[in-house]
Short mmCIF file of C-alpha atoms in Angstrom, two decimals:
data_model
loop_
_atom_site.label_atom_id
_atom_site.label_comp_id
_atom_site.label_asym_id
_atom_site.label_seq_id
_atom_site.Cartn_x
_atom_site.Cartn_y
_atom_site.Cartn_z
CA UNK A 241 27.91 -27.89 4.43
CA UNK A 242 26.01 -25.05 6.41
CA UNK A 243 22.86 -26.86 6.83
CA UNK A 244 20.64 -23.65 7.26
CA UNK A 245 22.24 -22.44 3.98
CA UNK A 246 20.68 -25.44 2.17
CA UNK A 247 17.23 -25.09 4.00
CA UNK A 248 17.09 -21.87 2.42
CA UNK A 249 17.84 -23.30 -1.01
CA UNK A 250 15.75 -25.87 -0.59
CA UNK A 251 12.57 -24.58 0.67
CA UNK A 252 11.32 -21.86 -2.25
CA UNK A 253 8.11 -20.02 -2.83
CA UNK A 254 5.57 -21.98 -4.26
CA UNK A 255 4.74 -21.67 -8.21
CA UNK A 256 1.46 -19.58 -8.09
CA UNK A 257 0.55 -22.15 -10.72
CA UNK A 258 0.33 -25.15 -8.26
CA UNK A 259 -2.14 -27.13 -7.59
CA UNK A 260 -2.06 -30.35 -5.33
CA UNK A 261 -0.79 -33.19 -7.82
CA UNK A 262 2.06 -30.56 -8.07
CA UNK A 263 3.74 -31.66 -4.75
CA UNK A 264 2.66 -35.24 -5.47
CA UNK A 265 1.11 -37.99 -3.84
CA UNK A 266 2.43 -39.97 -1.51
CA UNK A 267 0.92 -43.83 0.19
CA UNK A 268 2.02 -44.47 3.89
CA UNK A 269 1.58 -48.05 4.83
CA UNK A 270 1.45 -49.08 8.55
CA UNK A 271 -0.13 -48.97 11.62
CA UNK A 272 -1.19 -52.28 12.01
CA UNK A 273 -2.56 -53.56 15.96
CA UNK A 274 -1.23 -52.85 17.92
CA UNK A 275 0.79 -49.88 16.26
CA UNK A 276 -1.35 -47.52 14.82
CA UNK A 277 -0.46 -44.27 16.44
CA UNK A 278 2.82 -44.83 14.65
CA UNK A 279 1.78 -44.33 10.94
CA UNK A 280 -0.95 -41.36 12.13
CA UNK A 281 2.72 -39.40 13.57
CA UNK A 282 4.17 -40.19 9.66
CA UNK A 283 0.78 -38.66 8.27
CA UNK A 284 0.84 -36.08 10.21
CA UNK A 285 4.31 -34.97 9.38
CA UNK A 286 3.76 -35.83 5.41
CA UNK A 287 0.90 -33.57 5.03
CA UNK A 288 2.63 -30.71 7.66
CA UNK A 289 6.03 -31.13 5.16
CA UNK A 290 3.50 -30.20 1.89
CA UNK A 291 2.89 -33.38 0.27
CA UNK A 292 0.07 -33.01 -2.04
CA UNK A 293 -2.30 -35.86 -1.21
CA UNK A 294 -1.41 -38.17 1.32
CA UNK A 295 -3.26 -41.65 1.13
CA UNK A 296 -2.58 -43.92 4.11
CA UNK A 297 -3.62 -47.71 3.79
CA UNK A 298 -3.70 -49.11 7.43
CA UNK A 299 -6.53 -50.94 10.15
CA UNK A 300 -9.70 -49.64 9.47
CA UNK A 301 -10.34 -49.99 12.56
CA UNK A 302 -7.53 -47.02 13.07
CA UNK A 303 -8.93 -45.02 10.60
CA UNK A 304 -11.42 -42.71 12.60
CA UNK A 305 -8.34 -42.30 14.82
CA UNK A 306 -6.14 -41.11 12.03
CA UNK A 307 -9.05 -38.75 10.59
CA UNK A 308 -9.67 -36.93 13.95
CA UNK A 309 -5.92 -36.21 14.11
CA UNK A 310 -5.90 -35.40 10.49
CA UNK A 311 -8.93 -34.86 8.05
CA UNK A 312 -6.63 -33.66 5.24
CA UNK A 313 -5.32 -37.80 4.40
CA UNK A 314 -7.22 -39.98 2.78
CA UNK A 315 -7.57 -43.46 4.35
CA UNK A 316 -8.51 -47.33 3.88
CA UNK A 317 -8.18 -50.82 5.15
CA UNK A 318 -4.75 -51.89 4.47
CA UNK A 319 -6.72 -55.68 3.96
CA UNK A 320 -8.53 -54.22 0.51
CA UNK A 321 -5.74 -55.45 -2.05
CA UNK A 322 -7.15 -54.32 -4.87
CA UNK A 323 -7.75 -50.64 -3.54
CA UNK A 324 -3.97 -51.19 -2.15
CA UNK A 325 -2.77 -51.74 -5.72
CA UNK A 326 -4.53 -48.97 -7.20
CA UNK A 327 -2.84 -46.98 -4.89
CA UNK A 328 0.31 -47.91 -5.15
CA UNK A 329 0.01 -47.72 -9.19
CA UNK A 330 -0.86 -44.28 -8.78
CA UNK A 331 1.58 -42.97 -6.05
CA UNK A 332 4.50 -40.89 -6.69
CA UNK A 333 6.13 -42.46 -3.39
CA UNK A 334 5.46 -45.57 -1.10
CA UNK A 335 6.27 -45.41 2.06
CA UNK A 336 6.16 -48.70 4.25
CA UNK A 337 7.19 -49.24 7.59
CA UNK A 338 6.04 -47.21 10.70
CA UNK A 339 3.45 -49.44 13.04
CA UNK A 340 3.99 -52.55 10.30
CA UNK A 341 4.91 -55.40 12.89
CA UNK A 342 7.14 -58.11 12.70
CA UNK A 343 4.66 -61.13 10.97
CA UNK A 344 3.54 -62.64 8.07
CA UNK A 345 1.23 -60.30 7.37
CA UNK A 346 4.00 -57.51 7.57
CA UNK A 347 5.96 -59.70 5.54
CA UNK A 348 3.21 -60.32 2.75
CA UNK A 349 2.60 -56.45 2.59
CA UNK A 350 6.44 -55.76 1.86
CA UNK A 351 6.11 -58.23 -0.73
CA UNK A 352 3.39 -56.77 -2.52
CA UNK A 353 4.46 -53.52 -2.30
CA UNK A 354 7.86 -54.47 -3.75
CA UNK A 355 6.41 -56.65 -6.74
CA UNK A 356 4.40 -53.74 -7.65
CA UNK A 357 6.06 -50.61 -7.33
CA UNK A 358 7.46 -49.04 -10.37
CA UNK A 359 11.21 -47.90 -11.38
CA UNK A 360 9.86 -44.07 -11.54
CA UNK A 361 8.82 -43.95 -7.78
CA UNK A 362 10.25 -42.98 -4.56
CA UNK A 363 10.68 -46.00 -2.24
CA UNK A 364 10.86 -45.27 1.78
CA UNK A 365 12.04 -48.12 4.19
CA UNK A 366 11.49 -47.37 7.72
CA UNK A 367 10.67 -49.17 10.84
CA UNK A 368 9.76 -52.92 10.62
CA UNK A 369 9.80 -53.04 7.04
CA UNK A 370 13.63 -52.45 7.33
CA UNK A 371 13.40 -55.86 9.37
CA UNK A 372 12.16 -57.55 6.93
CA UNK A 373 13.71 -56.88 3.76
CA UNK A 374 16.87 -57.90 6.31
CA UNK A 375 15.40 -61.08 6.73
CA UNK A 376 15.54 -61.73 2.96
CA UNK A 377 19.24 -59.88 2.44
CA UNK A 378 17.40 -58.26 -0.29
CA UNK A 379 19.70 -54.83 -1.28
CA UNK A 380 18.36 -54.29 -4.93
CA UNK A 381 14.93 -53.00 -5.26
CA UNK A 382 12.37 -52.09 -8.56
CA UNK A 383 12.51 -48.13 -7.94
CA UNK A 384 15.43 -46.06 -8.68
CA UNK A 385 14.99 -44.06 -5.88
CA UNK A 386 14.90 -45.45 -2.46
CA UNK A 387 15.30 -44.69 0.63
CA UNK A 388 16.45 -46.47 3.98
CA UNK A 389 15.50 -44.67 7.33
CA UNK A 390 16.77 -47.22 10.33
CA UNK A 391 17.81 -46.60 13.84
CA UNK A 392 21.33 -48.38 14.53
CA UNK A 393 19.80 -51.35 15.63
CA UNK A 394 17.85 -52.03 12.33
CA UNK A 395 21.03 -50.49 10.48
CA UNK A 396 23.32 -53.40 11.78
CA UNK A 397 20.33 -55.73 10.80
CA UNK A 398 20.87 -54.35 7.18
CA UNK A 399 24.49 -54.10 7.06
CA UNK A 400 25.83 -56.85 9.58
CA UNK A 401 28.09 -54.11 11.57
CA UNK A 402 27.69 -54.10 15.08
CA UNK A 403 26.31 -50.72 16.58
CA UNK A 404 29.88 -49.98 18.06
CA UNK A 405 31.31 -50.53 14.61
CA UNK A 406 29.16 -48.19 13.12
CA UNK A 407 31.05 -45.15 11.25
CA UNK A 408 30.65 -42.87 8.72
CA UNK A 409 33.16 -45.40 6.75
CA UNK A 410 31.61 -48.34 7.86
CA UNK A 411 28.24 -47.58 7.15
CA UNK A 412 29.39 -46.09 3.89
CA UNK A 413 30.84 -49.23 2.87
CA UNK A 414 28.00 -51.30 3.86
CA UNK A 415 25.99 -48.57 1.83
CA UNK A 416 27.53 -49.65 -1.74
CA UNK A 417 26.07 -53.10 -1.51
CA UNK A 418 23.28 -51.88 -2.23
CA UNK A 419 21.74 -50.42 -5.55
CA UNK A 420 23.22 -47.43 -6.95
CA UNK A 421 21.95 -44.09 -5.20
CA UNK A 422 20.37 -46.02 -2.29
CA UNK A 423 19.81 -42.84 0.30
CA UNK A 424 20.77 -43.93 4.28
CA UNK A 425 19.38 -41.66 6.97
CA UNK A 426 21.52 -43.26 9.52
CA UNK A 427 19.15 -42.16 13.10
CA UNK A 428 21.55 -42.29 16.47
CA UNK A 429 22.40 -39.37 18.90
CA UNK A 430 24.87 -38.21 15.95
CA UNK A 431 22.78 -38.99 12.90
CA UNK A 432 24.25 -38.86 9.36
CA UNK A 433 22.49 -39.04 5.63
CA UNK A 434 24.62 -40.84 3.49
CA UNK A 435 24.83 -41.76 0.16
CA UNK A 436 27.67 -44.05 -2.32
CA UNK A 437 26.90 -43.50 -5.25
CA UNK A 438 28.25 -39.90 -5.91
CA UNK A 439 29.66 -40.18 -2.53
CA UNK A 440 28.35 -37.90 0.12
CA UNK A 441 28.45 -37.83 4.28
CA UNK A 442 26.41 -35.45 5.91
CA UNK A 443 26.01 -35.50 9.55
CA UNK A 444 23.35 -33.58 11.22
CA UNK A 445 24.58 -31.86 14.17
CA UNK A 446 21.45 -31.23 15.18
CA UNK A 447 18.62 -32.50 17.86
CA UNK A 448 19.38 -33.86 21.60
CA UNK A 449 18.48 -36.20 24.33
CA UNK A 450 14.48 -34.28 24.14
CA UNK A 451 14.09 -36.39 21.35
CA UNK A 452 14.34 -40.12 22.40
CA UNK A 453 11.10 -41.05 22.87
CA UNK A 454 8.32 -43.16 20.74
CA UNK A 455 7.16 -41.99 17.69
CA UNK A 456 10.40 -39.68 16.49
CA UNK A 457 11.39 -42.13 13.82
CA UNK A 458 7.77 -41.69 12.44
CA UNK A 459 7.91 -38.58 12.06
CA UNK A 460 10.94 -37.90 10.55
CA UNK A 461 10.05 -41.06 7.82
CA UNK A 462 6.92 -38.58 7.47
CA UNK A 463 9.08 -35.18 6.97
CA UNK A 464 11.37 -37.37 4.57
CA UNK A 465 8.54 -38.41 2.09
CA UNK A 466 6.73 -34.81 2.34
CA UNK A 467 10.45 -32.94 1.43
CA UNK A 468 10.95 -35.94 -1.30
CA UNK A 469 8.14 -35.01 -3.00
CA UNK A 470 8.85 -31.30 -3.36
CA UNK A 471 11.32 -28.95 -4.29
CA UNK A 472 12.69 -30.85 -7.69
CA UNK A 473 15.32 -27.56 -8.22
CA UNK A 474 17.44 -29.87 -5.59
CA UNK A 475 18.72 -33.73 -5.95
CA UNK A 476 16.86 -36.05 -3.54
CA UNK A 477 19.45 -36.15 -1.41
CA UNK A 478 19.57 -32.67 -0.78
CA UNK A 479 15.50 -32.65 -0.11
CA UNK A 480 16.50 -35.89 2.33
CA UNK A 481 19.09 -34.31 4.51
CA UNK A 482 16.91 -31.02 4.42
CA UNK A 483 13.95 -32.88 6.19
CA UNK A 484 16.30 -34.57 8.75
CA UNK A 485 17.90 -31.10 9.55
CA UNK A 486 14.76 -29.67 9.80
CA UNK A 487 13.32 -32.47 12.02
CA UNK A 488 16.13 -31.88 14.59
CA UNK A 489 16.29 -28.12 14.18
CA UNK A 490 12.55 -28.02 15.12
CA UNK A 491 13.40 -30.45 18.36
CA UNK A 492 16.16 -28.00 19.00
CA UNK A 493 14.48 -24.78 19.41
CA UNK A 494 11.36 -26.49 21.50
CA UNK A 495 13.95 -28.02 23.92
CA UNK A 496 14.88 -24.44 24.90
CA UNK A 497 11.21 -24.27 26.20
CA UNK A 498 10.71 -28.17 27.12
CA UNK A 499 11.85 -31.09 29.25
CA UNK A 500 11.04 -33.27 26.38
CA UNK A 501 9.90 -33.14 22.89
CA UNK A 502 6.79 -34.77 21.54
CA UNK A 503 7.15 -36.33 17.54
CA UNK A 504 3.56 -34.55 17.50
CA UNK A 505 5.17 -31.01 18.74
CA UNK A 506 7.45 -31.46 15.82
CA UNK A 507 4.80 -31.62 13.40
CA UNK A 508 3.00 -28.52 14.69
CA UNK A 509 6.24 -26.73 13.80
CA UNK A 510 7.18 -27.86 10.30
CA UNK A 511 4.74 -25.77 8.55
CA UNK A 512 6.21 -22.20 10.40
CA UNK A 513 9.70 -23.45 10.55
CA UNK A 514 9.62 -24.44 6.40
CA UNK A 515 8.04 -20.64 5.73
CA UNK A 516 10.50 -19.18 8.40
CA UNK A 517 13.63 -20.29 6.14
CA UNK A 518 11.52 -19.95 3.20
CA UNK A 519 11.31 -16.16 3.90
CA UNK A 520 14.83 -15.16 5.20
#
């Protein structure tokens, strides 16, 4: 699959007719102490990817942080439950993960989220939520649609294969113990999307050494949820492997300029990038 190709078809013109509810809304939940730059890098890159209204239920005390960075989310304590439901009630997607933590607390906001999310919404895993739902060997979920983003570490917390063990095969295999058309953006130095259930292995090819540092998982769990909202000529996988391209592409062309690559730099470039393939 030429991966530029299907940026192209992925990425059209916007319907004249839009409005914001038209690329949907999406609820990031993370960011807890000490973690909270993590789920401000997944805002960031939701709202730079087009999401239509991003909500993001973390600290309040990280909330003026997140609101400098980005005025365009909306924001509030992660500890108001009822406000939490409402939100995820109303979401189109729920994405959990980035800055959660590793506790009971983590653990009791997985749970909620997955006793209240709804078989019509998009479902992202990333980061310690990943952990979690590990803990419990829990490979069915309530939503149809879901979405696993780990690094190889979490990955052979999921799946039980050792990082060295971990193939295309492998990982595909592991994949099918899980619910039917469970997505897997499998993140290492060659990362793959995969998915069982029509079969389909796409590696990246894409992105470099520039990119291992903190807060690049974020961000492309951000660029995920913002291209998983949009674009519903494609399948979701398409709109998932399109963001991880795209993530790496970006990283790619900033390396010819820079030592290293910030998640943040990436961000800057999604919106210019997107309208770059949208236009050629």
């Amino acid at each position: 699959m030429d991966l530029q190709e299907l940026c192209r078809q992925v990425i059209q013109e916007r319907p004249r007719n839009s409005h914001k509810g038209t690329f949907g809304r999406a609820l990031l939940i993370g960011g807890l102490y000490p973690y909270g730059g993590a789920i401000i890098m997944t805002a960031l890159a939701t709202v730079n990817s087009g999401a239509g209204l991003v909500t993001v239920a973390t600290e309040k005390e990280n909330i003026p942080a997140l609101h400098s960075h980005l005025p365009e989310a909306m924001a509030f304590s992660v500890d108001d439950k009822d406000l939490l439901l409402a939100n995820i009630k109303h979401a189109d997607l729920v994405l959990i993960g980035p800055g959660l933590g590793d506790n009971s607390r983590a653990e009791n906001l997985v749970d909620l989220v997955l006793e209240n999310v709804s078989e019509k919404q998009i479902l992202v895993l990333d980061g310690s939520a990943l952990t979690l739902i590990a803990k419990q060997n829990r490979k069915i979920f309530p939503c149809k649609q879901v979405i696993l983003t780990p690094h190889q570490k979490e990955w052979e917390r999921l799946s039980a294969i050792p990082i060295d063990r971990q193939t295309s095969q492998t990982n595909l295999t592991a994949l099918r113990e899980f619910q039917e058309h469970t997505i897997l953006v499998a993140k290492s130095f060659m990362t793959q999307v995969l998915q069982a259930d029509p079969e389909q292995i796409t590696p990246i090819k894409a992105g470099g050494p520039y990119q291992a540092t903190g807060g690049m998982g974020d961000t492309l769990a951000g660029m995920v949820a913002g291209f998983a909202l949009q674009f519903p000529h494609v399948g979701l996988y398409d709109r998932v492997v399109t963001a991880t391209y795209l993530h790496s592409y970006i990283a790619d062309q900033l390396a010819q300029q820079f030592y290293l690559v910030k998640p943040t730099d990436i961000s800057k470039e999604i919106q210019k990038m997107m309208k770059n393939f949208q236009t050629n």
